[in-house]
Amino acid sequence: MTILAPARGAAFSDTQIDMAHGAGGKASRRLVEGLIVPAVMAGASGDALGDAARLTVGDAQLAITTDSFVVRPLRFPGGSIGDLAVNGTVNDLAAGGAVPIALVCSLIVEAGLETSVLRGELDAIGAAARRAGVAIVGGDTKVVEHGKADGLYVTTTGIGRIDARAALSAAAVRAGDRVLVTGHIGDHGITILLARGDIDLSADLRSDTRSVYPFAAALLDAVGGDLHWMRDPTRGGVATTLNELARDCRLGIVLDEDAVPVRDEVRGACELLGLDPLHIANEGQLVAIVAADAAERALEAIRGVPGGESAALIGRVDVAPPRTVVAVASYGGTRVVDMLVGDPLPRIC
Amino acid sequence: MTILAPARGAAFSDTQIDMAHGAGGKASRRLVEGLIVPAVMAGASGDALGDAARLTVGDAQLAITTDSFVVRPLRFPGGSIGDLAVNGTVNDLAAGGAVPIALVCSLIVEAGLETSVLRGELDAIGAAARRAGVAIVGGDTKVVEHGKADGLYVTTTGIGRIDARAALSAAAVRAGDRVLVTGHIGDHGITILLARGDIDLSADLRSDTRSVYPFAAALLDAVGGDLHWMRDPTRGGVATTLNELARDCRLGIVLDEDAVPVRDEVRGACELLGLDPLHIANEGQLVAIVAADAAERALEAIRGVPGGESAALIGRVDVAPPRTVVAVASYGGTRVVDMLVGDPLPRIC
């Protein structure tokens, strides 16, 4: 989800919407900041909190987040749209420092969809919710004519209770902080690309779709207030997420290119296709910014969570270059890592 | 929104999904009860509360509701998909006895949509939210290829705080209670039908899309605990809503056919098309069940709210016929008013 905070961007001047506006990179940001926020902001807005908005109701500090899922194909190695719809929303809450409480789930179904396909996704939604320990309390179903959707779209909204220990914001990030990632990056995006069969390449790869709440909870348990910021790097990948942070905290992020965990299959596919693994979507990872003193403890905590064995410290925050992400390789090369531009992998989630 | 409560229906045996499954009538109910609920229920479920689910977080009693909007055309006399997306969600909260607090809004955009069209709907969303006094705190945007949507689909989720005076449930409904409707029925559905231009008929008619929160608040102010149940009768119309109530409370609903406020234009279109105004969707009305002693006070309160001048008492709850809605006309005829069957007006919201 994108938080609606006061607009900082230029007015949106594109005459029509194209795929890149939904890709989570630069074009998405222009659309949100230049068109959506100025139109719908009702004066009061929620506080930004990762990918969830913060609300205070009575004595409860709540987080709320929503996302639509339009992934193609509906099923892929490691998961399906139903898994993504639950995990993606749970993960936005978790990255916002919230304990997921309940989800609601709205379906747009294309007429003619086989019931067996719908049943499979409903089962996936139910199973993913049980695994994540969150209740689905309601939903809606609309049906549109054949040719007016692509099988099934799912919109999931989650509500959580903010963990009192979480004091996460770009403003809390300091030069010297370390950048942690919970595991291999790019698995989801490349899995989807290969599942489409558009390119002549196969690899033994699965989507990483899962709840990252256990990682978020482990970080808060281990380092508490030394956890300064976290986000789940979905559309646009780690590069886009960290560029957003760099812009928001006005500092630089210096990545150690050799330390970033990337599977050989993902690296190989990216090289063939001219893509950067840092731009590829993840659906089961967190990127966290932790105070330097607490970084090793944070890493150890994540590695102790099942599925966190490949976690790594991949860089640091620095005063320079301001508002920029760079990657330094062992052979000495330094490159600027920009936000995602265009939409090389449409409908990835 | 449909609340996910333990399933009561038979297993769903249709082999594919068709338009009727999204129409809000019998087929929708079979889909929800026979397929969706058994699959996604995670053991714990929210309490049913009109069209919103109830959650307790800290000392706050919250309501949450979600709906996808797929209306065709996007704009029609009296409103547009943006108005519906805000008002529909606000209305589910209001009908659940909750004060709307915040909305999140997720867009699925068809590539190629003109920016001017999107801007128009974003403006409509912002304006409707301001009119309803509710903040939009976040959202999401996905873009799908041309031909994989129909311009724009909007999913809106709302969170509200339950009014402590609201003790609404089918179990609170008693024989002798009166049925109140806040105004003319069927305006929205017939407006959409005419806006499509599929039938050779024109009428000076506008959608009734609006927030019904002022009506709900006026009822609670005027009669408090004597308000037993309320709902906004959208897809499937007043007939489907009251059939659901009759089934849930196991009592009969006896409508006074002559008392139901229906504009001549709506009545005329329905007669020509073989439709029943009681089956036509509304987007700005409430149906309320009020204790007999409080009914006149409730009616007076609604008539005092701008837009409530046509409110009427249209029937009563009785022990017979159980679980059934009937309509009695002044000439003495009595007919059974069933739930909506099929989908005579697809994509009405």
XYZ file of C-alpha atoms in Angstrom:
698
model
C 0.000 0.000 0.000
C 1.004 3.577 -0.560
C 0.421 6.012 2.242
C -1.272 9.230 1.287
C 0.937 11.938 2.688
C 1.039 15.516 1.402
C 2.224 15.606 -2.192
C 5.809 16.488 -2.925
C 5.954 15.695 -6.627
C 5.131 17.570 -9.780
C 1.654 17.417 -11.311
C 1.046 14.290 -13.367
C 1.081 15.134 -17.078
C 0.899 11.732 -18.834
C -2.246 11.599 -20.955
C -3.038 7.963 -20.306
C -2.228 5.220 -17.829
C 0.153 2.505 -18.931
C 1.626 -0.602 -17.342
C 4.604 1.259 -15.860
C 2.241 3.288 -13.666
C 1.434 0.073 -11.837
C 4.961 -1.284 -11.603
C 5.884 0.299 -8.286
C 8.788 2.345 -9.614
C 9.264 5.918 -10.773
C 6.101 6.106 -12.858
C 3.992 4.778 -9.971
C 5.452 7.387 -7.680
C 4.674 10.166 -10.170
C 1.087 8.934 -10.466
C 0.586 8.733 -6.716
C 2.251 12.017 -5.856
C 1.169 14.012 -8.874
C -2.418 12.840 -9.291
C -3.823 10.536 -6.621
C -2.735 12.331 -3.465
C -3.772 15.841 -4.555
C -7.204 14.528 -5.563
C -8.187 12.303 -2.687
C -6.411 13.848 0.292
C -9.157 14.916 2.625
C -7.057 17.272 4.691
C -6.415 14.829 7.505
C -4.294 11.867 6.530
C -2.886 8.885 8.344
C 0.719 8.958 9.426
C 3.083 7.120 7.153
C 4.190 3.850 8.692
C 6.018 1.695 6.211
C 3.301 0.441 3.883
C 0.512 0.782 6.425
C -1.329 3.827 7.753
C -1.572 4.501 11.458
C -4.870 5.215 13.190
C -5.604 5.883 16.825
C -8.988 4.643 18.026
C -9.618 4.816 21.752
C -6.472 3.489 23.393
C -5.613 1.332 20.394
C -2.845 2.191 17.937
C -3.905 0.549 14.698
C -2.313 -0.033 11.337
C -4.349 -0.492 8.162
C -3.165 -1.455 4.694
C -4.742 -2.492 1.385
C -3.434 -4.016 -1.828
C -4.931 -5.366 -5.027
C -3.381 -8.488 -6.497
C -3.463 -9.052 -10.259
C -0.600 -11.532 -10.683
C -0.443 -13.533 -13.898
C -0.479 -16.557 -13.943
C -2.754 -17.227 -10.980
C -0.605 -20.173 -9.851
C 3.185 -20.429 -9.983
C 5.888 -22.473 -8.279
C 5.754 -21.782 -4.572
C 2.356 -20.161 -4.424
C -0.612 -18.476 -6.074
C -2.606 -15.263 -6.073
C -4.371 -16.430 -2.908
C -1.088 -16.806 -1.020
C 0.135 -13.428 -2.248
C -3.108 -11.695 -1.298
C -2.830 -12.820 2.303
C 0.930 -12.652 2.739
C 1.336 -9.344 0.937
C -1.108 -7.636 3.259
C 0.207 -9.357 6.377
C 3.691 -8.242 5.327
C 2.736 -4.605 4.941
C 1.389 -4.697 8.489
C 4.456 -6.531 9.800
C 6.814 -4.092 8.081
C 4.837 -1.302 9.701
C 5.616 -2.736 13.128
C 2.107 -4.085 13.615
C 0.747 -7.424 14.762
C -1.759 -8.542 12.096
C -5.245 -9.036 13.559
C -7.795 -9.446 10.795
C -8.164 -9.354 7.035
C -11.021 -8.665 4.670
C -10.810 -9.897 1.130
C -12.673 -8.734 -1.997
C -12.788 -10.769 -5.204
C -13.351 -9.612 -8.781
C -14.091 -12.754 -10.772
C -14.235 -13.031 -14.561
C -17.432 -14.801 -15.642
C -16.592 -18.264 -16.884
C -13.896 -18.919 -14.318
C -13.995 -22.578 -13.396
C -15.186 -23.162 -9.863
C -12.225 -25.481 -9.288
C -9.845 -22.581 -9.930
C -11.747 -20.299 -7.566
C -11.901 -23.047 -4.964
C -8.134 -23.503 -5.212
C -7.541 -19.823 -4.515
C -10.042 -19.686 -1.671
C -8.292 -22.682 -0.115
C -4.955 -20.911 -0.580
C -6.341 -17.784 1.086
C -7.677 -19.790 4.014
C -4.464 -21.774 4.447
C -2.210 -18.708 4.196
C -4.337 -16.885 6.759
C -4.119 -19.816 9.163
C -0.355 -20.027 8.684
C -0.059 -16.303 9.360
C -2.337 -16.557 12.400
C -4.795 -13.957 11.117
C -8.570 -14.248 10.771
C -10.456 -13.401 7.592
C -13.589 -11.703 8.869
C -15.420 -10.691 5.751
C -15.299 -10.019 2.059
C -17.087 -9.173 -1.143
C -17.459 -10.832 -4.534
C -18.140 -9.115 -7.820
C -18.376 -10.856 -11.185
C -17.577 -9.104 -14.476
C -18.220 -10.327 -17.999
C -15.814 -12.685 -19.740
C -13.023 -10.548 -21.197
C -13.325 -7.827 -18.550
C -10.817 -9.303 -16.091
C -8.198 -12.039 -16.204
C -9.653 -14.877 -14.174
C -9.436 -13.420 -10.717
C -8.289 -10.253 -8.979
C -8.092 -10.137 -5.202
C -7.964 -7.071 -2.973
C -6.987 -7.693 0.622
C -7.086 -5.197 3.453
C -5.512 -5.856 6.800
C -5.762 -4.313 10.190
C -3.166 -4.717 12.901
C -2.230 -3.455 16.296
C 1.005 -1.494 16.390
C 3.696 -3.060 18.566
C 4.508 -0.505 21.245
C 8.211 -1.243 20.798
C 8.132 -0.217 17.139
C 9.372 3.329 16.547
C 9.973 3.025 12.846
C 10.450 5.958 10.521
C 12.825 7.323 7.944
C 13.550 10.137 10.424
C 14.997 7.591 12.863
C 17.594 6.426 10.326
C 21.159 7.638 11.062
C 24.439 7.605 9.168
C 26.277 4.495 10.272
C 23.141 2.318 10.501
C 23.364 -1.056 8.799
C 21.109 -2.501 6.079
C 19.823 -6.028 6.691
C 17.932 -8.287 4.299
C 16.210 -11.460 5.493
C 17.153 -13.728 2.584
C 17.710 -14.263 -1.129
C 16.270 -11.514 -3.289
C 14.441 -11.712 -6.592
C 13.018 -15.231 -6.253
C 9.402 -14.145 -6.633
C 9.802 -11.917 -9.669
C 11.944 -14.338 -11.632
C 9.662 -17.260 -10.730
C 6.692 -15.387 -12.171
C 8.626 -14.438 -15.287
C 9.584 -18.052 -15.912
C 6.100 -19.359 -15.073
C 4.697 -17.305 -17.938
C 6.763 -19.281 -20.408
C 7.424 -16.156 -22.491
C 11.158 -16.703 -22.380
C 13.031 -19.879 -23.160
C 14.580 -20.430 -19.767
C 13.856 -22.774 -16.926
C 15.212 -22.890 -13.421
C 14.442 -24.664 -10.196
C 13.030 -21.601 -8.474
C 10.026 -20.901 -6.265
C 8.308 -17.732 -5.144
C 9.326 -16.695 -1.639
C 5.719 -15.778 -0.733
C 5.310 -16.107 3.053
C 4.470 -14.053 6.100
C 7.430 -11.955 7.245
C 5.783 -11.282 10.590
C 8.084 -13.806 12.369
C 11.079 -11.801 11.092
C 9.623 -8.493 12.203
C 8.769 -9.879 15.634
C 12.254 -11.384 15.998
C 13.859 -8.041 15.138
C 11.756 -6.163 17.676
C 12.478 -8.821 20.305
C 16.204 -8.719 19.615
C 16.965 -5.027 19.159
C 13.799 -3.080 20.067
C 14.336 0.622 19.464
C 17.574 -0.024 17.573
C 15.400 -1.166 14.685
C 14.907 2.146 12.861
C 12.993 1.264 9.694
C 11.780 -1.749 7.753
C 9.890 -2.516 4.575
C 9.016 -5.533 2.478
C 10.585 -4.919 -0.943
C 7.889 -6.049 -3.379
C 7.260 -4.247 -6.703
C 10.413 -2.384 -7.703
C 12.551 -4.590 -5.454
C 15.154 -3.710 -2.859
C 16.504 -0.916 -5.073
C 13.215 0.983 -5.211
C 12.522 0.477 -1.510
C 15.947 1.791 -0.524
C 15.712 4.707 -2.941
C 12.455 5.701 -1.261
C 14.200 5.528 2.087
C 17.211 7.511 0.832
C 14.910 10.203 -0.446
C 12.888 10.280 2.764
C 15.873 10.337 5.166
C 18.036 12.471 2.838
C 21.006 10.182 3.416
C 22.900 7.786 1.169
C 22.688 4.004 1.154
C 25.905 2.205 0.283
C 25.332 -1.444 -0.621
C 28.021 -4.104 -0.578
C 27.153 -5.776 -3.866
C 28.922 -9.036 -2.959
C 26.984 -9.375 0.284
C 23.511 -9.274 -1.295
C 22.104 -12.831 -1.240
C 21.030 -13.748 -4.776
C 20.519 -17.309 -5.982
C 22.528 -18.361 -9.038
C 19.274 -18.999 -10.942
C 18.075 -15.448 -10.302
C 21.424 -13.917 -11.111
C 21.634 -15.960 -14.319
C 18.138 -15.010 -15.474
C 18.789 -11.353 -14.694
C 22.050 -11.365 -16.659
C 20.353 -12.938 -19.654
C 17.482 -10.469 -19.548
C 19.430 -7.352 -18.658
C 17.711 -6.969 -15.306
C 19.136 -6.071 -11.910
C 18.214 -8.460 -9.067
C 17.850 -5.371 -6.882
C 14.848 -4.370 -9.033
C 13.089 -7.732 -8.835
C 10.049 -8.172 -6.598
C 10.188 -10.182 -3.381
C 7.157 -11.468 -1.490
C 8.723 -12.893 1.638
C 11.627 -10.647 2.609
C 12.204 -7.666 4.825
C 14.785 -4.938 4.412
C 15.607 -3.451 7.805
C 17.753 -0.544 8.956
C 19.356 -1.247 12.308
C 21.744 0.759 14.513
C 25.328 -0.397 13.876
C 25.807 -1.664 17.425
C 22.736 -3.878 17.152
C 23.303 -5.162 13.622
C 24.970 -8.456 14.472
C 22.314 -9.204 17.085
C 19.602 -8.447 14.536
C 21.244 -10.725 11.982
C 21.529 -13.537 14.490
C 17.869 -13.132 15.445
C 16.722 -13.376 11.826
C 18.949 -16.375 11.153
C 17.293 -18.085 14.097
C 13.852 -17.824 12.457
C 12.993 -20.704 10.104
C 13.539 -19.401 6.562
C 15.945 -16.684 7.723
C 19.137 -18.701 7.344
C 20.329 -16.656 4.342
C 19.840 -13.268 5.981
C 22.714 -10.860 5.464
C 23.965 -7.387 6.289
C 24.203 -5.839 2.848
C 25.223 -2.240 3.386
C 25.166 0.892 5.483
C 23.652 4.328 5.672
C 26.033 7.220 5.093
C 25.878 10.995 4.795
C 26.965 10.747 1.162
C 25.850 10.450 -1.515
C 22.678 12.188 -0.244
C 19.289 10.778 -1.348
C 21.069 8.129 -3.421
C 21.679 4.391 -3.366
C 25.016 3.087 -4.633
C 26.410 -0.421 -4.833
C 30.101 -1.140 -4.357
C 31.529 -4.370 -5.790
C 34.664 -6.150 -4.518
C 36.528 -5.352 -7.713
C 36.171 -1.718 -6.777
C 33.391 -0.589 -9.065
C 30.691 1.687 -7.685
C 27.358 2.145 -9.464
C 24.290 4.198 -8.745
C 21.258 1.975 -8.099
C 18.193 3.854 -9.287
C 14.510 3.196 -8.686
C 12.803 0.866 -11.122
C 12.015 2.601 -14.411
C 9.385 1.188 -16.772
C 7.769 -2.188 -16.202
C 10.025 -5.067 -17.212
C 7.903 -7.556 -15.238
C 4.242 -6.588 -15.430
C 1.629 -7.971 -13.016
C 4.123 -9.510 -10.654
C 1.770 -9.371 -7.658
C -19.543 -6.702 2.321
C -20.520 -10.169 3.321
C -19.657 -11.291 6.815
C -18.003 -14.646 7.066
C -20.029 -16.510 9.651
C -20.174 -20.289 9.940
C -21.674 -21.820 6.815
C -25.298 -22.862 6.821
C -25.803 -23.614 3.129
C -25.224 -26.623 0.943
C -21.902 -27.170 -0.843
C -21.523 -25.133 -4.038
C -21.897 -27.388 -7.062
C -21.914 -24.987 -10.050
C -18.958 -25.796 -12.305
C -18.187 -22.218 -13.260
C -18.813 -18.703 -12.027
C -21.330 -16.602 -13.914
C -22.729 -13.093 -13.596
C -25.526 -14.149 -11.233
C -22.940 -15.151 -8.627
C -22.024 -11.491 -8.325
C -25.549 -10.091 -8.356
C -26.148 -10.172 -4.624
C -29.121 -12.547 -4.764
C -29.614 -16.255 -4.313
C -26.660 -17.342 -6.430
C -24.327 -15.008 -4.517
C -25.518 -16.433 -1.241
C -24.912 -19.997 -2.456
C -21.394 -19.054 -3.542
C -20.568 -17.385 -0.250
C -22.079 -20.001 2.006
C -21.249 -23.061 -0.033
C -17.730 -22.229 -1.194
C -16.134 -19.070 0.188
C -16.912 -19.423 3.876
C -15.904 -23.084 4.214
C -12.602 -22.348 2.454
C -11.419 -19.157 4.101
C -12.910 -19.338 7.586
C -9.957 -19.429 9.913
C -11.830 -20.717 12.946
C -12.266 -17.334 14.540
C -14.567 -15.000 12.654
C -15.820 -11.503 13.209
C -19.299 -11.072 14.551
C -21.889 -10.256 11.981
C -22.913 -6.624 12.144
C -24.974 -5.600 9.175
C -22.508 -5.470 6.320
C -19.482 -4.820 8.526
C -17.483 -7.100 10.812
C -16.901 -6.218 14.433
C -13.443 -6.253 15.992
C -12.387 -5.408 19.519
C -8.935 -3.842 19.802
C -7.955 -2.515 23.216
C -10.988 -0.593 24.449
C -12.156 0.204 20.923
C -15.107 -1.519 19.290
C -14.373 -1.344 15.581
C -16.256 -2.140 12.423
C -14.514 -3.037 9.172
C -16.011 -3.531 5.723
C -14.757 -3.940 2.165
C -16.373 -3.816 -1.277
C -15.191 -3.891 -4.856
C -16.918 -1.595 -7.326
C -17.186 -2.602 -10.986
C -20.113 -0.446 -12.119
C -20.584 0.097 -15.836
C -20.616 2.825 -17.117
C -18.106 4.596 -14.874
C -20.198 7.785 -14.853
C -23.972 8.038 -14.737
C -26.563 10.639 -13.771
C -26.080 11.500 -10.119
C -22.645 9.999 -9.636
C -19.834 7.753 -10.726
C -17.790 4.776 -9.598
C -15.762 7.083 -7.345
C -18.875 8.240 -5.489
C -20.138 4.683 -5.128
C -16.797 3.429 -3.861
C -16.776 5.920 -1.006
C -20.480 6.003 -0.207
C -20.969 2.246 -0.479
C -18.309 1.585 2.115
C -19.376 4.440 4.375
C -22.917 3.057 4.162
C -21.928 -0.456 5.198
C -20.275 1.051 8.270
C -23.245 3.300 8.989
C -25.698 0.425 8.611
C -23.539 -1.517 11.057
C -24.041 1.201 13.656
C -20.523 2.556 13.250
C -19.133 6.058 12.830
C -16.897 5.957 9.724
C -13.307 6.942 10.564
C -11.021 6.159 7.659
C -10.979 4.544 4.234
C -8.328 2.907 2.091
C -8.887 2.610 -1.610
C -7.273 0.266 -4.135
C -7.485 0.831 -7.892
C -7.216 -1.679 -10.732
C -6.711 0.378 -13.875
C -6.907 -0.901 -17.449
C -3.854 0.224 -19.429
C -4.867 2.907 -21.893
C -7.343 4.588 -19.577
C -7.244 8.302 -20.211
C -5.742 10.239 -17.349
C -8.675 12.640 -17.494
C -11.060 9.786 -16.700
C -8.919 8.615 -13.802
C -8.580 12.179 -12.542
C -12.351 12.556 -12.633
C -12.821 9.486 -10.460
C -10.072 10.463 -8.032
C -11.730 13.859 -7.674
C -15.067 12.114 -7.092
C -13.479 9.892 -4.424
C -11.930 12.881 -2.684
C -15.123 14.935 -2.803
C -17.331 12.074 -1.599
C -14.952 11.398 1.293
C -15.017 15.058 2.305
C -18.817 15.118 2.116
C -18.979 11.991 4.269
C -16.438 13.405 6.720
C -14.061 10.488 6.403
C -10.325 10.536 5.635
C -8.723 8.436 2.905
C -5.458 7.338 4.488
C -3.885 5.116 1.869
C -4.316 3.022 -1.207
C -2.812 0.931 -3.934
C -2.774 1.072 -7.715
C -2.351 -1.841 -10.080
C -2.442 -1.592 -13.872
C -3.503 -4.511 -16.078
C -3.195 -4.830 -19.843
C -5.791 -3.341 -22.164
C -8.656 -5.838 -22.390
C -8.061 -7.262 -18.899
C -10.360 -4.872 -17.042
C -13.051 -2.353 -18.000
C -11.468 1.036 -17.453
C -11.358 1.094 -13.681
C -12.293 -1.093 -10.729
C -12.154 0.337 -7.220
C -12.023 -1.575 -3.944
C -12.688 0.454 -0.831
C -12.282 -0.694 2.736
C -13.576 1.301 5.656
C -12.993 1.264 9.353
C -15.358 2.753 11.877
C -15.974 2.983 15.581
C -19.144 1.284 16.730
C -21.662 3.629 18.304
C -22.181 2.385 21.866
C -25.927 2.951 21.460
C -26.149 0.546 18.541
C -27.354 -2.927 19.545
C -28.297 -4.130 16.109
C -28.913 -7.736 15.195
C -31.475 -9.983 13.605
C -31.902 -11.550 17.045
C -33.188 -8.217 18.377
C -36.018 -8.113 15.831
C -39.489 -8.873 17.298
C -42.909 -9.554 15.839
C -44.703 -6.226 15.779
C -41.620 -4.200 14.841
C -42.040 -1.788 11.944
C -40.072 -1.583 8.681
C -38.809 1.867 7.712
C -37.183 2.939 4.452
C -35.418 6.288 4.119
C -36.658 7.211 0.638
C -37.552 6.217 -2.905
C -36.263 2.818 -3.893
C -34.710 1.634 -7.150
C -33.342 4.957 -8.383
C -29.754 3.745 -8.613
C -30.385 0.507 -10.450
C -32.738 1.964 -13.022
C -30.446 4.960 -13.572
C -27.567 2.595 -14.400
C -29.761 0.528 -16.678
C -30.847 3.609 -18.617
C -27.309 5.060 -18.683
C -26.130 2.006 -20.611
C -28.456 2.857 -23.443
C -29.257 -0.807 -24.038
C -32.966 -0.171 -23.824
C -34.961 2.440 -25.637
C -36.206 4.333 -22.642
C -35.269 7.607 -21.055
C -36.308 9.139 -17.775
C -35.312 12.052 -15.616
C -33.694 9.920 -12.969
C -30.486 10.096 -10.934
C -28.629 7.616 -8.784
C -29.296 8.079 -5.082
C -25.596 7.554 -4.207
C -24.874 9.355 -0.934
C -23.732 8.696 2.599
C -26.531 7.294 4.741
C -24.579 7.990 7.912
C -26.749 11.045 8.726
C -29.820 8.774 8.632
C -28.203 6.149 10.845
C -27.089 8.778 13.344
C -30.555 10.366 13.363
C -32.169 6.991 14.086
C -29.804 6.258 16.965
C -30.346 9.753 18.345
C -34.126 9.451 18.092
C -34.855 5.918 19.224
C -31.568 4.417 20.537
C -32.080 0.807 21.538
C -35.494 0.703 19.849
C -33.606 0.544 16.570
C -33.210 -3.225 16.192
C -31.613 -3.729 12.789
C -30.623 -1.759 9.698
C -29.029 -2.373 6.346
C -28.405 -0.474 3.118
C -30.255 -2.369 0.391
C -27.809 -2.378 -2.530
C -27.446 -5.375 -4.883
C -30.631 -7.423 -4.779
C -32.610 -4.468 -3.439
C -34.962 -4.180 -0.477
C -36.449 -7.595 -1.249
C -33.150 -9.453 -0.907
C -32.141 -7.523 2.204
C -35.447 -8.249 3.929
C -35.364 -11.909 2.874
C -31.956 -12.200 4.518
C -33.399 -10.659 7.661
C -36.463 -12.933 7.566
C -34.221 -15.945 7.292
C -31.922 -14.776 10.067
C -34.665 -13.801 12.526
C -37.001 -16.650 11.461
C -39.946 -14.268 11.326
C -42.083 -12.946 8.502
C -41.946 -9.496 6.943
C -45.263 -8.139 5.706
C -44.846 -5.173 3.370
C -47.574 -2.673 2.596
C -47.036 -2.474 -1.159
C -48.766 0.893 -1.477
C -46.554 2.483 1.177
C -43.258 1.706 -0.536
C -41.928 4.958 -2.042
C -41.181 4.352 -5.732
C -40.840 7.120 -8.303
C -43.114 6.886 -11.331
C -40.061 6.639 -13.596
C -38.748 3.634 -11.702
C -42.140 1.989 -11.547
C -42.667 2.545 -15.248
C -39.272 1.156 -16.243
C -39.784 -1.861 -14.004
C -43.191 -2.582 -15.505
C -41.803 -2.383 -19.027
C -38.885 -4.660 -18.189
C -40.683 -7.117 -15.952
C -38.662 -6.144 -12.908
C -39.775 -5.575 -9.319
C -38.646 -2.264 -7.769
C -38.038 -4.214 -4.559
C -35.221 -6.055 -6.384
C -33.504 -2.942 -7.715
C -30.292 -1.699 -6.125
C -30.176 1.445 -4.004
C -27.020 3.327 -3.051
C -28.331 5.913 -0.631
C -31.098 4.300 1.420
C -31.420 2.469 4.688
C -33.972 -0.139 5.630
C -34.460 -0.131 9.381
C -36.429 -2.292 11.796
C -37.759 -0.275 14.715
C -39.879 -1.171 17.745
C -43.528 -0.326 17.026
C -43.733 2.278 19.806
C -40.747 4.131 18.386
C -41.651 3.905 14.700
C -43.305 7.301 14.311
C -40.429 8.992 16.154
C -37.945 7.225 13.884
C -39.861 8.312 10.784
C -39.979 11.899 11.971
C -36.235 11.848 12.666
C -35.410 10.598 9.174
C -37.760 13.118 7.548
C -35.856 15.828 9.397
C -32.585 14.883 7.712
C -31.994 16.563 4.321
C -32.822 13.946 1.682
C -35.057 11.977 4.043
C -38.313 13.707 3.155
C -39.726 10.657 1.338
C -39.029 8.205 4.166
C -41.887 5.850 4.917
C -43.000 3.028 7.160
C -43.520 0.213 4.669
C -44.409 -2.837 6.702
C -44.119 -4.858 9.864
C -42.525 -7.958 11.276
C -44.877 -10.805 12.120
C -44.654 -14.371 13.359
C -46.074 -15.578 10.055
C -45.215 -16.420 7.376
C -41.900 -17.530 8.956
C -38.647 -16.749 7.089
C -40.656 -15.133 4.281
C -41.348 -11.678 2.883
C -44.798 -10.934 1.503
C -46.279 -7.780 0.019
C -49.917 -6.856 0.505
C -51.550 -4.456 -1.958
C -54.565 -2.267 -1.224
C -56.722 -4.190 -3.668
C -56.184 -7.181 -1.367
C -53.607 -9.193 -3.275
C -50.755 -10.762 -1.339
C -47.595 -11.958 -3.068
C -44.432 -13.615 -1.861
C -41.405 -11.373 -2.435
C -38.414 -13.618 -3.024
C -34.716 -12.837 -3.063
C -33.266 -11.718 -6.367
C -32.739 -14.641 -8.742
C -30.341 -14.349 -11.686
C -28.751 -11.060 -12.651
C -31.137 -8.800 -14.556
C -28.908 -5.763 -13.929
C -25.255 -6.804 -14.039
C -22.483 -4.607 -12.629
C -24.760 -2.201 -10.869
C -22.147 -1.179 -8.291
